[in-house]
PDB file of C-alpha atoms in Angstrom:
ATOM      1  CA  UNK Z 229       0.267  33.484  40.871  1.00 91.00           C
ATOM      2  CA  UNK Z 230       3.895  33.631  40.927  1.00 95.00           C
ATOM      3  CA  UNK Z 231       6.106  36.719  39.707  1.00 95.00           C
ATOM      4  CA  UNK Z 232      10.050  36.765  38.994  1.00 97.00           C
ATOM      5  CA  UNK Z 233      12.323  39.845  38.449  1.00 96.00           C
ATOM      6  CA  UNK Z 234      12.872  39.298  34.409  1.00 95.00           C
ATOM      7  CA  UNK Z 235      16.750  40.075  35.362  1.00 94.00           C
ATOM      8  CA  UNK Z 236      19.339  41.294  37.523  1.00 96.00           C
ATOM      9  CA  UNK Z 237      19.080  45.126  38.788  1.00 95.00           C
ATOM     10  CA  UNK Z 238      21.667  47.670  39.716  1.00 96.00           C
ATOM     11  CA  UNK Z 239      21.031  49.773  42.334  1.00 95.00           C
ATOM     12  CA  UNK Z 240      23.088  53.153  42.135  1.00 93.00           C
ATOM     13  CA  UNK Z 241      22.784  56.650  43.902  1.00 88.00           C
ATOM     14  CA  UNK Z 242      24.505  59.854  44.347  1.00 87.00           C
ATOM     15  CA  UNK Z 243      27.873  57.738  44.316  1.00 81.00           C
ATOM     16  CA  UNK Z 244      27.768  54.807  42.068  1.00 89.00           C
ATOM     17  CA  UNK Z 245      26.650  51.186  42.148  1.00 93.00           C
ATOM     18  CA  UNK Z 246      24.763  50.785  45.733  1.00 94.00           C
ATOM     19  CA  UNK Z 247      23.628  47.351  45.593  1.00 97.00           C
ATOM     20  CA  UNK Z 248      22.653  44.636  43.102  1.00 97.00           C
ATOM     21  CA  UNK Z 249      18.860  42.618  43.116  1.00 97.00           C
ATOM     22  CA  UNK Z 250      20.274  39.647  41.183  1.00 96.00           C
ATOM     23  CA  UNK Z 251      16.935  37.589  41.884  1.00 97.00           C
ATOM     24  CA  UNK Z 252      13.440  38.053  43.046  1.00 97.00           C
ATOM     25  CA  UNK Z 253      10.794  36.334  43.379  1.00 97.00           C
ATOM     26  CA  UNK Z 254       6.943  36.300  44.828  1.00 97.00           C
ATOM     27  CA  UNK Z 255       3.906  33.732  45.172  1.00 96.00           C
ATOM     28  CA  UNK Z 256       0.351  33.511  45.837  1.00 96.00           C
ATOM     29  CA  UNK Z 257      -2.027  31.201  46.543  1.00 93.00           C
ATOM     30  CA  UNK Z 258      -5.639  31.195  47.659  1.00 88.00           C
ATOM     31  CA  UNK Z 259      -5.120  29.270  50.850  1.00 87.00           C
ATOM     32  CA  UNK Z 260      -4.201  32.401  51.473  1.00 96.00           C
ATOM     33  CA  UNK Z 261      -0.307  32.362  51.686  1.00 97.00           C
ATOM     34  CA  UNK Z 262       3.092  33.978  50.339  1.00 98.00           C
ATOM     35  CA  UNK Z 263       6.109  33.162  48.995  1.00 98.00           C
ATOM     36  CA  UNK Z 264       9.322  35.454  48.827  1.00 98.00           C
ATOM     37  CA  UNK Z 265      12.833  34.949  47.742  1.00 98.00           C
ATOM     38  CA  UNK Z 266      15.653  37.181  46.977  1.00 98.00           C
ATOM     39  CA  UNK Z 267      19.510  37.033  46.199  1.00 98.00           C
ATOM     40  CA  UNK Z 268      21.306  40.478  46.820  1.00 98.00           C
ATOM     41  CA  UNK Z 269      24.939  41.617  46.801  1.00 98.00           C
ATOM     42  CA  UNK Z 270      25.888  44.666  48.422  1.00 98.00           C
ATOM     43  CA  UNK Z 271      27.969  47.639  46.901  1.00 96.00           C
ATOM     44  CA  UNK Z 272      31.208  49.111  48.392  1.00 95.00           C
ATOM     45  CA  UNK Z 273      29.456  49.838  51.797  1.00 94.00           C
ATOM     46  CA  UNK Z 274      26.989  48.135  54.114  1.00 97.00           C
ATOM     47  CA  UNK Z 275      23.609  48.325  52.050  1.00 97.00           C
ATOM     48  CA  UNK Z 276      20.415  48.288  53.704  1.00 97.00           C
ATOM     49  CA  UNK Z 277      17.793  46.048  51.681  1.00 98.00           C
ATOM     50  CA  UNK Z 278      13.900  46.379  51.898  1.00 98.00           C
ATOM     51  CA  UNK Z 279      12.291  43.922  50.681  1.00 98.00           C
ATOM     52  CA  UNK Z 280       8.201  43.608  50.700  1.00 97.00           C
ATOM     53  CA  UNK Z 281       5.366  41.938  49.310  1.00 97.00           C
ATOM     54  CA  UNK Z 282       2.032  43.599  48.777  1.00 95.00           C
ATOM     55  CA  UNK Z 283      -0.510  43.233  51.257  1.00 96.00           C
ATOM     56  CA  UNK Z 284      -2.806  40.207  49.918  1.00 96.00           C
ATOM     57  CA  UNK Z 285      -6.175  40.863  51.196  1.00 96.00           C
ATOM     58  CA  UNK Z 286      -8.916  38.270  51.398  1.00 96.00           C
ATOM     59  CA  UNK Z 287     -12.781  37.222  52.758  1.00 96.00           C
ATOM     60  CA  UNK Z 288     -11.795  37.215  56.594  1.00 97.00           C
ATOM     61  CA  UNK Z 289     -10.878  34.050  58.488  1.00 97.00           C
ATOM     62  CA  UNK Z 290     -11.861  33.817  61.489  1.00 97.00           C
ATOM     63  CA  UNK Z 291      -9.623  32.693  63.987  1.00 97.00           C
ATOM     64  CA  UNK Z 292      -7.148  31.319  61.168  1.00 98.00           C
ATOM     65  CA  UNK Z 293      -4.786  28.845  61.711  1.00 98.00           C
ATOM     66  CA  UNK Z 294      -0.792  30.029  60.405  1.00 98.00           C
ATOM     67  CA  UNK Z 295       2.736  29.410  60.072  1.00 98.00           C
ATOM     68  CA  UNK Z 296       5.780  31.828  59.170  1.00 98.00           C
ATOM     69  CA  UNK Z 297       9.055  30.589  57.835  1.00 98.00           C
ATOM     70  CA  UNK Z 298      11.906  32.105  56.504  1.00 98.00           C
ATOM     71  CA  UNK Z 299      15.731  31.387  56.166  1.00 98.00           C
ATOM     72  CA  UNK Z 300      19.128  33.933  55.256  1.00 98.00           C
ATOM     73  CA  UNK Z 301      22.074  32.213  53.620  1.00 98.00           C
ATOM     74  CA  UNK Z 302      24.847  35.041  53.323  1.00 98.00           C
ATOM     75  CA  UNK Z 303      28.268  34.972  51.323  1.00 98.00           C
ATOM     76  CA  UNK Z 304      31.604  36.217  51.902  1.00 98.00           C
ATOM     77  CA  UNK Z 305      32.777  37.919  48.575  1.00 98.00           C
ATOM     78  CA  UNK Z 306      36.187  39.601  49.819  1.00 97.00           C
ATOM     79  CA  UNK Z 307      37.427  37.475  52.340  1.00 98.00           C
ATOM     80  CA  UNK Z 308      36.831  39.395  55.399  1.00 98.00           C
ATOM     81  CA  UNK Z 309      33.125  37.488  56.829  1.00 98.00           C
ATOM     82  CA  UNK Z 310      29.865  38.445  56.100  1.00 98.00           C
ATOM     83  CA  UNK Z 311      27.040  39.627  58.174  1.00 98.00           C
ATOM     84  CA  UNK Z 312      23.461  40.700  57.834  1.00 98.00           C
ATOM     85  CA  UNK Z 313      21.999  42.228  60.601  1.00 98.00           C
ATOM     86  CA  UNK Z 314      18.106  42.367  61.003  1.00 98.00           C
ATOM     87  CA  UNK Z 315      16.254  45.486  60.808  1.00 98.00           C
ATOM     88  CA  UNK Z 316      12.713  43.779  62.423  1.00 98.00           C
ATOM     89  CA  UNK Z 317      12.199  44.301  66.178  1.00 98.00           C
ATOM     90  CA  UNK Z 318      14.129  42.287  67.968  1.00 98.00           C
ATOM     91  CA  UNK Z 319      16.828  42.121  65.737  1.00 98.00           C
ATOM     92  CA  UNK Z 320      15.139  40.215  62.918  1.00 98.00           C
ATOM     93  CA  UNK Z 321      15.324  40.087  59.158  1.00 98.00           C
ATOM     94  CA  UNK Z 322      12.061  39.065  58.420  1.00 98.00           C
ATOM     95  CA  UNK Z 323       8.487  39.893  59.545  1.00 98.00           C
ATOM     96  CA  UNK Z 324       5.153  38.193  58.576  1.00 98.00           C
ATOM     97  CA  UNK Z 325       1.941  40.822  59.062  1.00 98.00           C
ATOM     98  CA  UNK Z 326      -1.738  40.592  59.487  1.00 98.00           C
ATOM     99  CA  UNK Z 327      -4.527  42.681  58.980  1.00 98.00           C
ATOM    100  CA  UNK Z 328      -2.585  45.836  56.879  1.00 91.00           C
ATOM    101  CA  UNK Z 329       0.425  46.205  58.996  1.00 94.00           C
ATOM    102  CA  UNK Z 330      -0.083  44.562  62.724  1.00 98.00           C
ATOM    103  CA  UNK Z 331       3.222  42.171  63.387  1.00 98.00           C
ATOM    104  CA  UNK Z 332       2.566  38.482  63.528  1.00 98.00           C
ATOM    105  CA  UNK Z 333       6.100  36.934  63.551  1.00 98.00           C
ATOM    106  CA  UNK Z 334       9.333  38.370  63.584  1.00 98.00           C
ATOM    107  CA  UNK Z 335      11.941  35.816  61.933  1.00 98.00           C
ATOM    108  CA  UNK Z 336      15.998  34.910  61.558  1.00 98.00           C
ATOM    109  CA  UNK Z 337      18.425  36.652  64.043  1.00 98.00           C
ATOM    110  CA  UNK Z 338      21.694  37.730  62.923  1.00 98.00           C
ATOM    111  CA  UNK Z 339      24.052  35.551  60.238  1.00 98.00           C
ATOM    112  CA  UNK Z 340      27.864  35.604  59.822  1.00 98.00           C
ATOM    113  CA  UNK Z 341      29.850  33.958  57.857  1.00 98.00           C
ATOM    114  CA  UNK Z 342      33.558  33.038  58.541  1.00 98.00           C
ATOM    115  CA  UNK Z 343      35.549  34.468  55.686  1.00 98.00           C
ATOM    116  CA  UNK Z 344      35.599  32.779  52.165  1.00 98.00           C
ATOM    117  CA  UNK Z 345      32.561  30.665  53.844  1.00 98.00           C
ATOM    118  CA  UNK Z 346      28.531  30.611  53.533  1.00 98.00           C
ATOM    119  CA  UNK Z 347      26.373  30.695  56.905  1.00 98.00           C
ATOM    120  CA  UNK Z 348      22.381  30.055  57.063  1.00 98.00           C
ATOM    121  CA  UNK Z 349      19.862  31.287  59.964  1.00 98.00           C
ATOM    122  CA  UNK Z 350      16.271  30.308  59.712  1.00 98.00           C
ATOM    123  CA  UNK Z 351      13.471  30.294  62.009  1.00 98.00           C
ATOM    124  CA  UNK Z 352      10.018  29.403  62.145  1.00 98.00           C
ATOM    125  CA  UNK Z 353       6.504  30.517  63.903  1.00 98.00           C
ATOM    126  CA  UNK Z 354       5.243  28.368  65.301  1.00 98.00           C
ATOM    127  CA  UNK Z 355       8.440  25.937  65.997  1.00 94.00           C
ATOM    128  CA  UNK Z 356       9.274  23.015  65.381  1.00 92.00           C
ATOM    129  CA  UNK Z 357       6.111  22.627  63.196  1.00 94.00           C
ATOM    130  CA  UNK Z 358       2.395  22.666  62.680  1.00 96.00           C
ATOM    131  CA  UNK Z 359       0.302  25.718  62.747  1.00 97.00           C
ATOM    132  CA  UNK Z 360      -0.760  28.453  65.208  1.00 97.00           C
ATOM    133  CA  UNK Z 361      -4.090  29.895  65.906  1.00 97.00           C
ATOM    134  CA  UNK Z 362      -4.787  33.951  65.319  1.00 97.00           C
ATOM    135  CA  UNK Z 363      -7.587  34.915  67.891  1.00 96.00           C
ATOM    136  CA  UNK Z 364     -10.074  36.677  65.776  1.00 97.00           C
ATOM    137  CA  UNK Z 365     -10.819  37.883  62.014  1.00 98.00           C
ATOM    138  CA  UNK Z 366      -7.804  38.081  59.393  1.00 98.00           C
ATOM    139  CA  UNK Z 367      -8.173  39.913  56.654  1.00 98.00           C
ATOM    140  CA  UNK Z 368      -4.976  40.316  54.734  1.00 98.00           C
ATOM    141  CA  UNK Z 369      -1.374  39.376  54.939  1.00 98.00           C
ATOM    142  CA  UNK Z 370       2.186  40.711  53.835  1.00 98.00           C
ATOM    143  CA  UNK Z 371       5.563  39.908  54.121  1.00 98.00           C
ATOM    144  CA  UNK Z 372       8.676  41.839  54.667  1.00 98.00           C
ATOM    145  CA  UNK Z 373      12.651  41.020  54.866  1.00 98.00           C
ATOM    146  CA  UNK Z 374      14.503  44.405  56.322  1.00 98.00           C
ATOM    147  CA  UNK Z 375      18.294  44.030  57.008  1.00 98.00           C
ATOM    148  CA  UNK Z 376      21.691  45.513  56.335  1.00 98.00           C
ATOM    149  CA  UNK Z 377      24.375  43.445  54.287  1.00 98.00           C
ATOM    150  CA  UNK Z 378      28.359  43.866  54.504  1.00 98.00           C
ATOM    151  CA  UNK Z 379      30.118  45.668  51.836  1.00 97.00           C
ATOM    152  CA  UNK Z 380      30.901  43.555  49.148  1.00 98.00           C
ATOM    153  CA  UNK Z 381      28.834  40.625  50.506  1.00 98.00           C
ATOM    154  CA  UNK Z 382      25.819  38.206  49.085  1.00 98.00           C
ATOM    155  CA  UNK Z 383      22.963  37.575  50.598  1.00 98.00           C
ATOM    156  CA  UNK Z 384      19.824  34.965  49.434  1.00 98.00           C
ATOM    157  CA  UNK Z 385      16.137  34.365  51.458  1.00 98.00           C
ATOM    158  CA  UNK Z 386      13.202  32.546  51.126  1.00 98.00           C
ATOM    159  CA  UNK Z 387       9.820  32.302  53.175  1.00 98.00           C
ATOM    160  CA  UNK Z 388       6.582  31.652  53.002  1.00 98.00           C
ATOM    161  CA  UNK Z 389       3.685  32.472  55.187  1.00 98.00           C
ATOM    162  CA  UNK Z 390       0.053  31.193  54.972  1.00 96.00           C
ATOM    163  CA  UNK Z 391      -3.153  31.247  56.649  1.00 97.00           C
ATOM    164  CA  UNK Z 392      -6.062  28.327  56.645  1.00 96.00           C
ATOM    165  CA  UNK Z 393      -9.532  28.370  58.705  1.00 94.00           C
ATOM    166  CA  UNK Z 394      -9.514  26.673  61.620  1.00 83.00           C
ATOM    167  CA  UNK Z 395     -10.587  23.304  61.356  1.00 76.00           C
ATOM    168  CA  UNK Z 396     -14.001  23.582  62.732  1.00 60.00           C
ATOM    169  CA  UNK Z 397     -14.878  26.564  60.653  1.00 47.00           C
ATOM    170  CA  UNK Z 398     -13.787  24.479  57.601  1.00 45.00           C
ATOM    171  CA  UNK Z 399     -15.812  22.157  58.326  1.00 43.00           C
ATOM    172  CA  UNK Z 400     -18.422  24.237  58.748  1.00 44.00           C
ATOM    173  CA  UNK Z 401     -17.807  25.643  55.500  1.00 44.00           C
ATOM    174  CA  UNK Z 402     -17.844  22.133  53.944  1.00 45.00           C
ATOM    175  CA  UNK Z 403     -21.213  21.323  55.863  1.00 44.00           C
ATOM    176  CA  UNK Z 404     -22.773  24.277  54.151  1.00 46.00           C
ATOM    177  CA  UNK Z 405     -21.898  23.889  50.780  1.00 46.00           C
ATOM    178  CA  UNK Z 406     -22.921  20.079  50.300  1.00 45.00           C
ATOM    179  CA  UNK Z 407     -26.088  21.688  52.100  1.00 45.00           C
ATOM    180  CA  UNK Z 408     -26.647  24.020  49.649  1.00 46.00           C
ATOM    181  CA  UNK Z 409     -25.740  21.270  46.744  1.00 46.00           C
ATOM    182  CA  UNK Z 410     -27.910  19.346  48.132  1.00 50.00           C
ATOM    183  CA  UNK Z 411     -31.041  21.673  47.847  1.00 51.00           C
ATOM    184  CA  UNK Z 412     -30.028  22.423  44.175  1.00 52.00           C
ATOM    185  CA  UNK Z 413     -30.095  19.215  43.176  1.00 51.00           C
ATOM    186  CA  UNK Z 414     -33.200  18.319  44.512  1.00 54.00           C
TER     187      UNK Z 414
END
């Protein structure tokens, strides 16, 4: 399943344009996993951006193997730097969750940008690659990027996190159903 804003929205309040949502975007799969990109431009002052997926809930995995990813790319629009600064613990921007709400992975520090000048910060869970286990039953997943942007300033992300049995449960699971096959059949 994949979902994209139809068009650009303005955000306004009490004193005019806030922010803009130029693009977003969401994806799901059945492994289970999520997608989420953005691209954002901040009003007149520093705008603070929320930005969450729905919790996907699912048959739970026992002791699931996972990965996190996500990446910032921010803009200087009016020549004085950009910056977003993460709103996460730690200082992150982005934070993967299991099981309605408990923290898996906070992701990407702080970026700058030199003025009239693009920057990218991206980080990954578990790094450099491959997958890492969850001890015990997971149930549901969900996304969120949470960070404030410079006035004026662009900001884009993407990431994607996704959970798979472990491979001796899968093959468990693959045991079982050419079991089961195999008594229809007969």
């Amino acid at each position: 399943y994949v979902w994209d804003l139809p068009g650009s929205y303005e955000l306004t309040g009490d004193g005019g344009l806030v922010g803009t949502i130029g693009d977003l975007g969401v994806g799901v799969e059945v492994d289970p996993a999520l997608a989420l990109n953005f691209t954002v431009t901040a009003g007149a002052v520093p705008t603070t951006f929320t930005i969450t997926t729905a919790v996907l809930g699912f048959a739970p995995i026992n002791n699931p193997l996972a990965f996190a990813t996500a990446a910032i790319t921010v803009t200087d629009n009016d020549h004085d730097g950009a910056m977003t600064t993460g709103l996460q613990p730690g200082g992150k921007a982005y934070q993967a969750r299991i099981n309605a709400g408990v923290p898996w992975a906070n992701l990407v520090d702080m970026v700058m940008s030199p003025p009239d000048d693009s920057a990218t910060g991206s980080e990954r869970r578990p790094t450099p690659s491959g997958r890492e286990m969850i001890a015990g039953l997971v149930s549901s997943i969900q996304t969120e990027f949470k960070f404030t942007l410079t006035a004026n300033d662009s900001a884009s992300g993407t990431s994607r996190f996704d959970v798979i049995p472990e491979p001796a449960t899968l093959g468990l699971l693959v045991a079982g159903g050419l079991a089961l096959l195999r008594r229809r059949s007969r």
